[in-house]
mmCIF file of C-alpha atoms (C1' of nucleotides) in Angstrom:
data_model
loop_
_atom_site.group_PDB
_atom_site.id
_atom_site.type_symbol
_atom_site.label_atom_id
_atom_site.label_comp_id
_atom_site.label_asym_id
_atom_site.label_seq_id
_atom_site.Cartn_x
_atom_site.Cartn_y
_atom_site.Cartn_z
ATOM 1 C CA UNK A 11 2.879 -11.945 -33.846
ATOM 2 C CA UNK A 12 3.381 -8.636 -35.459
ATOM 3 C CA UNK A 13 1.537 -5.659 -34.276
ATOM 4 C CA UNK A 14 -0.872 -4.072 -36.589
ATOM 5 C CA UNK A 15 -1.690 -0.436 -36.203
ATOM 6 C CA UNK A 16 -4.849 0.089 -34.255
ATOM 7 C CA UNK A 17 -6.318 1.828 -37.228
ATOM 8 C CA UNK A 18 -5.325 3.389 -40.491
ATOM 9 C CA UNK A 19 -3.699 6.702 -39.809
ATOM 10 C CA UNK A 20 -4.436 8.237 -43.152
ATOM 11 C CA UNK A 21 -7.149 10.795 -43.277
ATOM 12 C CA UNK A 22 -7.831 10.748 -39.587
ATOM 13 C CA UNK A 23 -8.035 13.750 -37.380
ATOM 14 C CA UNK A 24 -5.532 14.028 -34.628
ATOM 15 C CA UNK A 25 -4.892 16.302 -31.731
ATOM 16 C CA UNK A 26 -7.477 18.147 -29.758
ATOM 17 C CA UNK A 27 -11.081 17.176 -30.188
ATOM 18 C CA UNK A 28 -13.585 19.693 -31.431
ATOM 19 C CA UNK A 29 -16.948 20.309 -29.824
ATOM 20 C CA UNK A 30 -18.602 18.805 -32.881
ATOM 21 C CA UNK A 31 -16.602 15.619 -32.593
ATOM 22 C CA UNK A 32 -17.408 15.429 -28.914
ATOM 23 C CA UNK A 33 -21.090 15.741 -29.640
ATOM 24 C CA UNK A 34 -21.011 13.098 -32.328
ATOM 25 C CA UNK A 35 -19.196 10.698 -30.069
ATOM 26 C CA UNK A 36 -21.400 11.407 -27.087
ATOM 27 C CA UNK A 37 -24.577 11.024 -29.076
ATOM 28 C CA UNK A 38 -23.396 7.810 -30.619
ATOM 29 C CA UNK A 39 -22.461 6.242 -27.307
ATOM 30 C CA UNK A 40 -25.702 7.359 -25.727
ATOM 31 C CA UNK A 41 -27.546 5.430 -28.368
ATOM 32 C CA UNK A 42 -25.274 2.483 -28.943
ATOM 33 C CA UNK A 43 -23.343 2.211 -25.738
ATOM 34 C CA UNK A 44 -19.640 1.795 -25.191
ATOM 35 C CA UNK A 45 -17.447 -0.788 -26.797
ATOM 36 C CA UNK A 46 -16.584 -1.860 -30.300
ATOM 37 C CA UNK A 47 -14.233 1.034 -30.411
ATOM 38 C CA UNK A 48 -12.594 -0.003 -33.612
ATOM 39 C CA UNK A 49 -15.788 0.224 -35.569
ATOM 40 C CA UNK A 50 -17.176 3.139 -33.680
ATOM 41 C CA UNK A 51 -15.562 5.948 -35.655
ATOM 42 C CA UNK A 52 -16.835 4.631 -38.953
ATOM 43 C CA UNK A 53 -20.315 4.054 -37.628
ATOM 44 C CA UNK A 54 -20.449 7.356 -35.836
ATOM 45 C CA UNK A 55 -18.985 9.224 -38.763
ATOM 46 C CA UNK A 56 -15.893 10.357 -36.954
ATOM 47 C CA UNK A 57 -12.508 10.701 -38.563
ATOM 48 C CA UNK A 58 -10.795 9.417 -35.497
ATOM 49 C CA UNK A 59 -9.011 6.312 -34.407
ATOM 50 C CA UNK A 60 -11.132 4.022 -32.264
ATOM 51 C CA UNK A 61 -8.542 4.190 -29.595
ATOM 52 C CA UNK A 62 -8.749 7.927 -29.607
ATOM 53 C CA UNK A 63 -12.533 7.755 -29.308
ATOM 54 C CA UNK A 64 -12.295 5.448 -26.361
ATOM 55 C CA UNK A 65 -9.808 7.682 -24.633
ATOM 56 C CA UNK A 66 -11.841 10.773 -25.272
ATOM 57 C CA UNK A 67 -14.950 9.145 -23.902
ATOM 58 C CA UNK A 68 -13.323 7.639 -20.850
ATOM 59 C CA UNK A 69 -11.257 10.627 -19.907
ATOM 60 C CA UNK A 70 -13.480 13.479 -20.838
ATOM 61 C CA UNK A 71 -16.963 12.833 -22.142
ATOM 62 C CA UNK A 72 -18.347 10.279 -19.718
ATOM 63 C CA UNK A 73 -21.217 11.816 -17.798
ATOM 64 C CA UNK A 74 -19.871 10.713 -14.446
ATOM 65 C CA UNK A 75 -16.559 12.441 -14.878
ATOM 66 C CA UNK A 76 -15.835 14.718 -11.983
ATOM 67 C CA UNK A 77 -14.363 18.033 -12.971
ATOM 68 C CA UNK A 78 -12.424 20.416 -10.856
ATOM 69 C CA UNK A 79 -9.506 20.268 -8.536
ATOM 70 C CA UNK A 80 -8.518 17.213 -6.611
ATOM 71 C CA UNK A 81 -9.715 17.660 -3.058
ATOM 72 C CA UNK A 82 -7.556 17.179 -0.029
ATOM 73 C CA UNK A 83 -9.280 13.906 0.767
ATOM 74 C CA UNK A 84 -8.805 12.695 -2.741
ATOM 75 C CA UNK A 85 -5.176 13.669 -2.651
ATOM 76 C CA UNK A 86 -4.656 11.797 0.572
ATOM 77 C CA UNK A 87 -6.343 8.768 -0.900
ATOM 78 C CA UNK A 88 -4.218 8.975 -3.995
ATOM 79 C CA UNK A 89 -1.097 9.083 -1.893
ATOM 80 C CA UNK A 90 -2.176 6.100 0.132
ATOM 81 C CA UNK A 91 -3.227 4.130 -2.864
ATOM 82 C CA UNK A 92 -0.079 4.982 -4.699
ATOM 83 C CA UNK A 93 1.932 3.829 -1.755
ATOM 84 C CA UNK A 94 0.031 0.606 -1.827
ATOM 85 C CA UNK A 95 -0.362 0.047 -5.530
ATOM 86 C CA UNK A 96 2.292 2.071 -7.227
ATOM 87 C CA UNK A 97 1.605 3.448 -10.665
ATOM 88 C CA UNK A 98 -1.516 1.414 -11.148
ATOM 89 C CA UNK A 99 -3.467 4.439 -12.138
ATOM 90 C CA UNK A 100 -6.524 2.593 -13.250
ATOM 91 C CA UNK A 101 -6.749 0.857 -9.901
ATOM 92 C CA UNK A 102 -6.295 4.088 -8.066
ATOM 93 C CA UNK A 103 -8.861 5.762 -10.260
ATOM 94 C CA UNK A 104 -11.239 2.948 -9.461
ATOM 95 C CA UNK A 105 -11.247 4.141 -5.872
ATOM 96 C CA UNK A 106 -11.902 7.731 -6.796
ATOM 97 C CA UNK A 107 -15.344 8.107 -8.283
ATOM 98 C CA UNK A 108 -15.418 10.391 -11.254
ATOM 99 C CA UNK A 109 -11.687 10.565 -11.597
ATOM 100 C CA UNK A 110 -9.847 8.993 -14.454
ATOM 101 C CA UNK A 111 -6.586 7.178 -14.460
ATOM 102 C CA UNK A 112 -5.181 9.761 -16.807
ATOM 103 C CA UNK A 113 -6.206 12.575 -14.526
ATOM 104 C CA UNK A 114 -4.700 10.943 -11.496
ATOM 105 C CA UNK A 115 -1.574 10.096 -13.369
ATOM 106 C CA UNK A 116 -1.231 13.675 -14.515
ATOM 107 C CA UNK A 117 -1.998 14.944 -11.055
ATOM 108 C CA UNK A 118 0.601 12.712 -9.524
ATOM 109 C CA UNK A 119 3.240 13.566 -12.053
ATOM 110 C CA UNK A 120 2.502 17.233 -11.705
ATOM 111 C CA UNK A 121 2.329 17.422 -7.950
ATOM 112 C CA UNK A 122 4.580 14.671 -6.769
ATOM 113 C CA UNK A 123 6.686 13.526 -9.645
ATOM 114 C CA UNK A 124 8.971 16.482 -9.629
ATOM 115 C CA UNK A 125 9.187 16.597 -5.871
ATOM 116 C CA UNK A 126 10.111 12.957 -5.847
ATOM 117 C CA UNK A 127 12.673 13.471 -8.528
ATOM 118 C CA UNK A 128 14.237 16.298 -6.621
ATOM 119 C CA UNK A 129 14.046 14.389 -3.419
ATOM 120 C CA UNK A 130 15.676 11.344 -4.909
ATOM 121 C CA UNK A 131 18.446 13.381 -6.362
ATOM 122 C CA UNK A 132 19.183 14.575 -2.883
ATOM 123 C CA UNK A 133 18.911 11.126 -1.421
ATOM 124 C CA UNK A 134 20.777 9.083 -3.979
ATOM 125 C CA UNK A 135 24.305 9.857 -2.806
ATOM 126 C CA UNK A 136 23.494 8.677 0.670
ATOM 127 C CA UNK A 137 21.442 5.703 -0.331
ATOM 128 C CA UNK A 138 22.922 2.467 0.737
ATOM 129 C CA UNK A 139 21.108 -0.492 -0.589
ATOM 130 C CA UNK A 140 21.813 -3.867 0.878
ATOM 131 C CA UNK A 141 23.178 -6.427 -1.478
ATOM 132 C CA UNK A 142 20.348 -8.806 -2.180
ATOM 133 C CA UNK A 143 22.012 -10.549 -5.028
ATOM 134 C CA UNK A 144 21.638 -14.243 -4.841
ATOM 135 C CA UNK A 145 23.254 -17.021 -6.747
ATOM 136 C CA UNK A 146 21.754 -17.442 -10.134
ATOM 137 C CA UNK A 147 19.940 -14.199 -10.107
ATOM 138 C CA UNK A 148 21.282 -10.794 -9.915
ATOM 139 C CA UNK A 149 18.838 -8.547 -8.231
ATOM 140 C CA UNK A 150 19.214 -5.290 -6.545
ATOM 141 C CA UNK A 151 16.414 -4.890 -4.154
ATOM 142 C CA UNK A 152 15.395 -1.562 -2.849
ATOM 143 C CA UNK A 153 15.416 -1.011 0.843
ATOM 144 C CA UNK A 154 11.743 -0.386 1.026
ATOM 145 C CA UNK A 155 8.827 -2.368 -0.115
ATOM 146 C CA UNK A 156 7.313 -1.917 -3.473
ATOM 147 C CA UNK A 157 3.642 -1.635 -3.986
ATOM 148 C CA UNK A 158 1.430 -4.473 -4.878
ATOM 149 C CA UNK A 159 1.008 -4.406 -8.572
ATOM 150 C CA UNK A 160 -1.954 -5.855 -10.195
ATOM 151 C CA UNK A 161 -3.334 -5.735 -13.652
ATOM 152 C CA UNK A 162 -6.886 -4.670 -13.716
ATOM 153 C CA UNK A 163 -9.239 -2.063 -12.616
ATOM 154 C CA UNK A 164 -10.356 -3.222 -9.253
ATOM 155 C CA UNK A 165 -9.101 -5.736 -6.772
ATOM 156 C CA UNK A 166 -11.606 -8.182 -5.478
ATOM 157 C CA UNK A 167 -9.476 -10.961 -4.232
ATOM 158 C CA UNK A 168 -5.929 -11.501 -3.224
ATOM 159 C CA UNK A 169 -4.001 -14.648 -2.743
ATOM 160 C CA UNK A 170 -1.590 -14.509 0.086
ATOM 161 C CA UNK A 171 1.099 -17.085 -0.155
ATOM 162 C CA UNK A 172 2.825 -17.202 3.124
ATOM 163 C CA UNK A 173 6.077 -19.012 3.563
ATOM 164 C CA UNK A 174 6.516 -21.226 6.534
ATOM 165 C CA UNK A 175 8.294 -19.437 9.303
ATOM 166 C CA UNK A 176 11.446 -21.456 9.216
ATOM 167 C CA UNK A 177 11.670 -21.240 5.491
ATOM 168 C CA UNK A 178 10.844 -17.740 4.772
ATOM 169 C CA UNK A 179 14.233 -16.330 5.271
ATOM 170 C CA UNK A 180 15.973 -18.998 3.344
ATOM 171 C CA UNK A 181 13.935 -20.023 0.391
ATOM 172 C CA UNK A 182 14.486 -18.353 -2.852
ATOM 173 C CA UNK A 183 13.002 -19.048 -6.223
ATOM 174 C CA UNK A 184 15.112 -17.499 -8.882
ATOM 175 C CA UNK A 185 12.777 -18.422 -11.651
ATOM 176 C CA UNK A 186 9.625 -17.362 -10.024
ATOM 177 C CA UNK A 187 7.074 -16.357 -12.565
ATOM 178 C CA UNK A 188 3.945 -14.621 -11.627
ATOM 179 C CA UNK A 189 1.085 -14.925 -9.300
ATOM 180 C CA UNK A 190 -1.724 -12.701 -10.140
ATOM 181 C CA UNK A 191 -3.126 -10.845 -7.263
ATOM 182 C CA UNK A 192 -6.629 -10.774 -8.354
ATOM 183 C CA UNK A 193 -7.837 -7.800 -10.061
ATOM 184 C CA UNK A 194 -10.977 -8.034 -11.933
ATOM 185 C CA UNK A 195 -13.906 -5.917 -12.701
ATOM 186 C CA UNK A 196 -16.691 -5.437 -10.250
ATOM 187 C CA UNK A 197 -18.586 -8.225 -11.801
ATOM 188 C CA UNK A 198 -15.894 -10.669 -12.605
ATOM 189 C CA UNK A 199 -14.516 -11.341 -9.230
ATOM 190 C CA UNK A 200 -12.766 -14.161 -7.476
ATOM 191 C CA UNK A 201 -10.657 -14.987 -10.425
ATOM 192 C CA UNK A 202 -7.175 -16.095 -9.717
ATOM 193 C CA UNK A 203 -4.871 -16.170 -12.626
ATOM 194 C CA UNK A 204 -1.331 -17.043 -13.265
ATOM 195 C CA UNK A 205 -0.937 -19.713 -10.670
ATOM 196 C CA UNK A 206 -0.623 -22.346 -13.294
ATOM 197 C CA UNK A 207 2.594 -20.740 -14.295
ATOM 198 C CA UNK A 208 3.779 -20.931 -10.768
ATOM 199 C CA UNK A 209 4.409 -24.584 -9.991
ATOM 200 C CA UNK A 210 4.905 -24.149 -6.301
ATOM 201 C CA UNK A 211 1.466 -22.728 -5.944
ATOM 202 C CA UNK A 212 -0.560 -24.559 -8.436
ATOM 203 C CA UNK A 213 -4.009 -24.663 -6.958
ATOM 204 C CA UNK A 214 -5.043 -27.333 -9.339
ATOM 205 C CA UNK A 215 -2.402 -29.707 -8.202
ATOM 206 C CA UNK A 216 -3.073 -30.865 -4.718
ATOM 207 C CA UNK A 217 0.026 -32.887 -4.602
ATOM 208 C CA UNK A 218 2.172 -29.987 -5.412
ATOM 209 C CA UNK A 219 0.174 -27.763 -3.272
ATOM 210 C CA UNK A 220 0.260 -29.987 -0.238
ATOM 211 C CA UNK A 221 3.849 -30.797 -0.573
ATOM 212 C CA UNK A 222 4.823 -27.260 -1.011
ATOM 213 C CA UNK A 223 6.698 -25.495 1.666
ATOM 214 C CA UNK A 224 4.189 -22.812 1.242
ATOM 215 C CA UNK A 225 0.562 -22.518 1.813
ATOM 216 C CA UNK A 226 -2.066 -20.271 0.537
ATOM 217 C CA UNK A 227 -4.167 -17.694 2.122
ATOM 218 C CA UNK A 228 -6.752 -15.858 0.266
ATOM 219 C CA UNK A 229 -9.282 -13.352 1.246
ATOM 220 C CA UNK A 230 -11.790 -11.160 -0.346
ATOM 221 C CA UNK A 231 -10.560 -7.758 -1.297
ATOM 222 C CA UNK A 232 -13.903 -6.246 -1.898
ATOM 223 C CA UNK A 233 -15.117 -2.737 -1.372
ATOM 224 C CA UNK A 234 -15.436 -3.170 2.352
ATOM 225 C CA UNK A 235 -12.073 -4.659 2.743
ATOM 226 C CA UNK A 236 -10.331 -2.025 0.758
ATOM 227 C CA UNK A 237 -12.152 0.704 2.579
ATOM 228 C CA UNK A 238 -11.104 -0.720 5.881
ATOM 229 C CA UNK A 239 -7.668 -1.205 4.572
ATOM 230 C CA UNK A 240 -7.409 2.340 3.484
ATOM 231 C CA UNK A 241 -9.079 3.872 6.458
ATOM 232 C CA UNK A 242 -7.475 1.711 9.040
ATOM 233 C CA UNK A 243 -10.769 0.919 10.671
ATOM 234 C CA UNK A 244 -10.614 -2.349 12.523
ATOM 235 C CA UNK A 245 -7.918 -3.433 10.240
ATOM 236 C CA UNK A 246 -5.960 -5.020 13.010
ATOM 237 C CA UNK A 247 -8.801 -7.424 13.551
ATOM 238 C CA UNK A 248 -9.056 -8.072 9.884
ATOM 239 C CA UNK A 249 -5.383 -8.606 9.704
ATOM 240 C CA UNK A 250 -5.467 -11.002 12.598
ATOM 241 C CA UNK A 251 -8.065 -13.012 10.797
ATOM 242 C CA UNK A 252 -6.605 -12.901 7.402
ATOM 243 C CA UNK A 253 -2.916 -12.679 7.780
ATOM 244 C CA UNK A 254 -0.656 -15.203 9.242
ATOM 245 C CA UNK A 255 1.835 -13.313 11.247
ATOM 246 C CA UNK A 256 4.316 -16.083 11.300
ATOM 247 C CA UNK A 257 7.602 -15.662 9.676
ATOM 248 C CA UNK A 258 8.770 -13.595 12.552
ATOM 249 C CA UNK A 259 6.517 -10.772 11.677
ATOM 250 C CA UNK A 260 7.260 -11.206 8.072
ATOM 251 C CA UNK A 261 10.965 -11.247 8.440
ATOM 252 C CA UNK A 262 11.217 -7.835 7.070
ATOM 253 C CA UNK A 263 14.759 -8.125 6.044
ATOM 254 C CA UNK A 264 14.244 -11.379 4.354
ATOM 255 C CA UNK A 265 16.044 -11.287 1.112
ATOM 256 C CA UNK A 266 14.715 -14.626 0.221
ATOM 257 C CA UNK A 267 11.125 -13.786 0.157
ATOM 258 C CA UNK A 268 9.903 -14.707 -3.190
ATOM 259 C CA UNK A 269 6.725 -14.947 -5.104
ATOM 260 C CA UNK A 270 5.279 -12.382 -7.264
ATOM 261 C CA UNK A 271 2.256 -10.254 -7.465
ATOM 262 C CA UNK A 272 1.255 -9.968 -11.055
ATOM 263 C CA UNK A 273 2.885 -8.482 -14.023
ATOM 264 C CA UNK A 274 6.458 -8.337 -13.024
ATOM 265 C CA UNK A 275 5.270 -7.238 -9.738
ATOM 266 C CA UNK A 276 7.642 -6.871 -6.961
ATOM 267 C CA UNK A 277 6.815 -5.976 -3.469
ATOM 268 C CA UNK A 278 9.446 -5.624 -0.931
ATOM 269 C CA UNK A 279 9.560 -4.471 2.560
ATOM 270 C CA UNK A 280 9.612 -0.806 3.097
ATOM 271 C CA UNK A 281 9.661 0.367 -0.434
ATOM 272 C CA UNK A 282 6.686 2.166 -1.695
ATOM 273 C CA UNK A 283 7.418 2.787 -5.311
ATOM 274 C CA UNK A 284 10.067 3.807 -7.709
ATOM 275 C CA UNK A 285 8.927 7.300 -7.015
ATOM 276 C CA UNK A 286 8.887 6.833 -3.340
ATOM 277 C CA UNK A 287 8.182 10.046 -1.540
ATOM 278 C CA UNK A 288 9.802 10.206 1.819
ATOM 279 C CA UNK A 289 8.153 13.473 2.610
ATOM 280 C CA UNK A 290 4.817 11.884 2.138
ATOM 281 C CA UNK A 291 5.965 8.999 4.233
ATOM 282 C CA UNK A 292 6.663 11.328 7.053
ATOM 283 C CA UNK A 293 3.204 12.681 6.741
ATOM 284 C CA UNK A 294 1.691 9.267 6.613
ATOM 285 C CA UNK A 295 3.640 7.923 9.503
ATOM 286 C CA UNK A 296 1.464 9.846 11.824
ATOM 287 C CA UNK A 297 -1.701 8.756 10.213
ATOM 288 C CA UNK A 298 -3.685 5.717 11.094
ATOM 289 C CA UNK A 299 -2.480 4.239 7.868
ATOM 290 C CA UNK A 300 1.001 3.795 9.134
ATOM 291 C CA UNK A 301 0.207 0.558 10.856
ATOM 292 C CA UNK A 302 -1.060 -0.854 7.614
ATOM 293 C CA UNK A 303 2.318 -0.064 6.186
ATOM 294 C CA UNK A 304 3.913 -2.332 8.676
ATOM 295 C CA UNK A 305 1.416 -5.013 7.869
ATOM 296 C CA UNK A 306 1.904 -4.548 4.192
ATOM 297 C CA UNK A 307 5.584 -4.577 4.686
ATOM 298 C CA UNK A 308 5.691 -7.613 6.874
ATOM 299 C CA UNK A 309 3.075 -9.632 5.134
ATOM 300 C CA UNK A 310 3.783 -8.687 1.594
ATOM 301 C CA UNK A 311 7.492 -8.510 2.002
ATOM 302 C CA UNK A 312 7.894 -11.890 0.461
ATOM 303 C CA UNK A 313 6.189 -10.691 -2.682
ATOM 304 C CA UNK A 314 9.123 -10.314 -4.898
ATOM 305 C CA UNK A 315 10.579 -11.722 -8.026
ATOM 306 C "C1'" DA L 15 5.553 44.431 -25.338
ATOM 307 C "C1'" DA L 16 8.186 40.602 -26.770
ATOM 308 C "C1'" DA L 17 10.745 36.565 -25.847
ATOM 309 C "C1'" DT L 18 11.536 32.779 -23.139
ATOM 310 C "C1'" DC L 19 10.527 29.501 -19.728
ATOM 311 C "C1'" DC L 20 7.473 26.628 -17.180
ATOM 312 C "C1'" DT L 21 3.341 24.029 -15.989
ATOM 313 C "C1'" DC L 22 -0.467 21.375 -16.901
ATOM 314 C "C1'" DC L 23 -3.100 18.039 -19.122
ATOM 315 C "C1'" DA L 24 -5.256 16.040 -23.306
ATOM 316 C "C1'" DA L 25 -3.862 12.978 -26.512
ATOM 317 C "C1'" DC L 26 -0.790 9.642 -28.496
ATOM 318 C "C1'" DC L 27 1.976 5.429 -28.551
ATOM 319 C "C1'" DG L 28 3.497 0.839 -27.701
ATOM 320 C "C1'" DC L 29 2.834 -3.191 -25.325
ATOM 321 C "C1'" DG L 30 0.625 -7.030 -22.855
ATOM 322 C "C1'" DA L 31 -3.666 -9.334 -21.956
ATOM 323 C "C1'" DT L 32 -7.722 -11.102 -23.490
ATOM 324 C "C1'" DC L 33 -11.135 -12.367 -26.803
ATOM 325 C "C1'" DA L 34 -12.973 -14.554 -30.899
ATOM 326 C "C1'" DC L 35 -12.617 -17.519 -34.473
ATOM 327 C "C1'" DC R 19 -4.279 -24.722 -30.021
ATOM 328 C "C1'" DG R 20 -2.761 -20.970 -32.969
ATOM 329 C "C1'" DT R 21 -3.524 -16.605 -34.846
ATOM 330 C "C1'" DG R 22 -5.292 -12.166 -35.552
ATOM 331 C "C1'" DA R 23 -8.264 -8.570 -33.598
ATOM 332 C "C1'" DT R 24 -9.394 -5.800 -29.939
ATOM 333 C "C1'" DC R 25 -9.114 -3.754 -25.486
ATOM 334 C "C1'" DG R 26 -6.961 -1.570 -21.639
ATOM 335 C "C1'" DC R 27 -3.025 0.173 -19.321
ATOM 336 C "C1'" DG R 28 0.965 3.034 -18.273
ATOM 337 C "C1'" DG R 29 4.569 5.972 -20.137
ATOM 338 C "C1'" DT R 30 5.433 9.805 -22.935
ATOM 339 C "C1'" DT R 31 4.702 13.790 -25.844
ATOM 340 C "C1'" DG R 32 3.327 18.188 -27.410
ATOM 341 C "C1'" DG R 33 0.846 22.298 -27.356
ATOM 342 C "C1'" DA R 34 -1.840 25.888 -25.013
ATOM 343 C "C1'" DG R 35 -1.579 29.217 -21.811
ATOM 344 C "C1'" DG R 36 0.339 31.404 -17.765
ATOM 345 C "C1'" DA R 37 4.528 33.239 -15.453
ATOM 346 C "C1'" DT R 38 8.825 35.287 -15.626
ATOM 347 C "C1'" DT R 39 12.570 37.880 -17.535
#
DNA sequence: AAATCCTCCAACCGCGATCAC
DNA sequence: CGTGATCGCGGTTGGAGGATT
């Protein structure tokens, strides 16, 4: 299917928004609400692309937008969330009231992106990545785990697919597709998607499911959970209840761990992100979040393509 | 004071996911 | 079920303004 332009480009304003345009857009949304972005410009009398209107509203005009510098707490949260989620800016923004994905993305790129780049340039010559290549699939896995990647604004539920202990270091699914780690809006929760494209874990097929070498664990990833997760409060108990610590503690070096967390997601032991910041790691190691890293690493280590 | 460089961030772009018919 | 429309996301760009030479 060919892509059509989101709107006709002719005769539309581009670039920075004027105060007048802002007022028109704000007034219109106050009256008519958000949505229907494509038709909005015409109805509101704006010479702007609907996409542009949406962006302007979400990133700048919304009344609940928080202005000003990112606080230390917010920065710490961003770092933690980025370590956990990677460049899922919308998810990260969902945990920071009043902050937008664009703002966080810019903040990260401004404050950490360059540092990471510099840091990596220093590290690259000494990096020694183990050879994870397996027959039938050439993969070069990073030494650390990658963040859980989801596709949506807020996580409410996660499926944990834990390999059996004796299998986890040996099984490998070269053609693994995707398992969606839930990520839905506040209201649309408990939706698990993508499993139907993942035969080994087809929830709708008991036969497959039961005969699988794997089994499923799922748990709510609601506000409370994520807060505990992020703050490290009583997480060990939560983990004990929700995670199966078989697989020899996750078999951290397992190259076989397979399965996927959404959207080409890959999550491997000990790797935080393509922009992994070792300096920040050092900082975090001393925090109460460090133990969650080990849990993430051990329990999510098998999340990989 | 002028020129150049650098930083920051608003806005744009392309793509995948989802919706509606 | 297929197709087109729409939405939402993440990566990138470009310009304004500050810093440096």
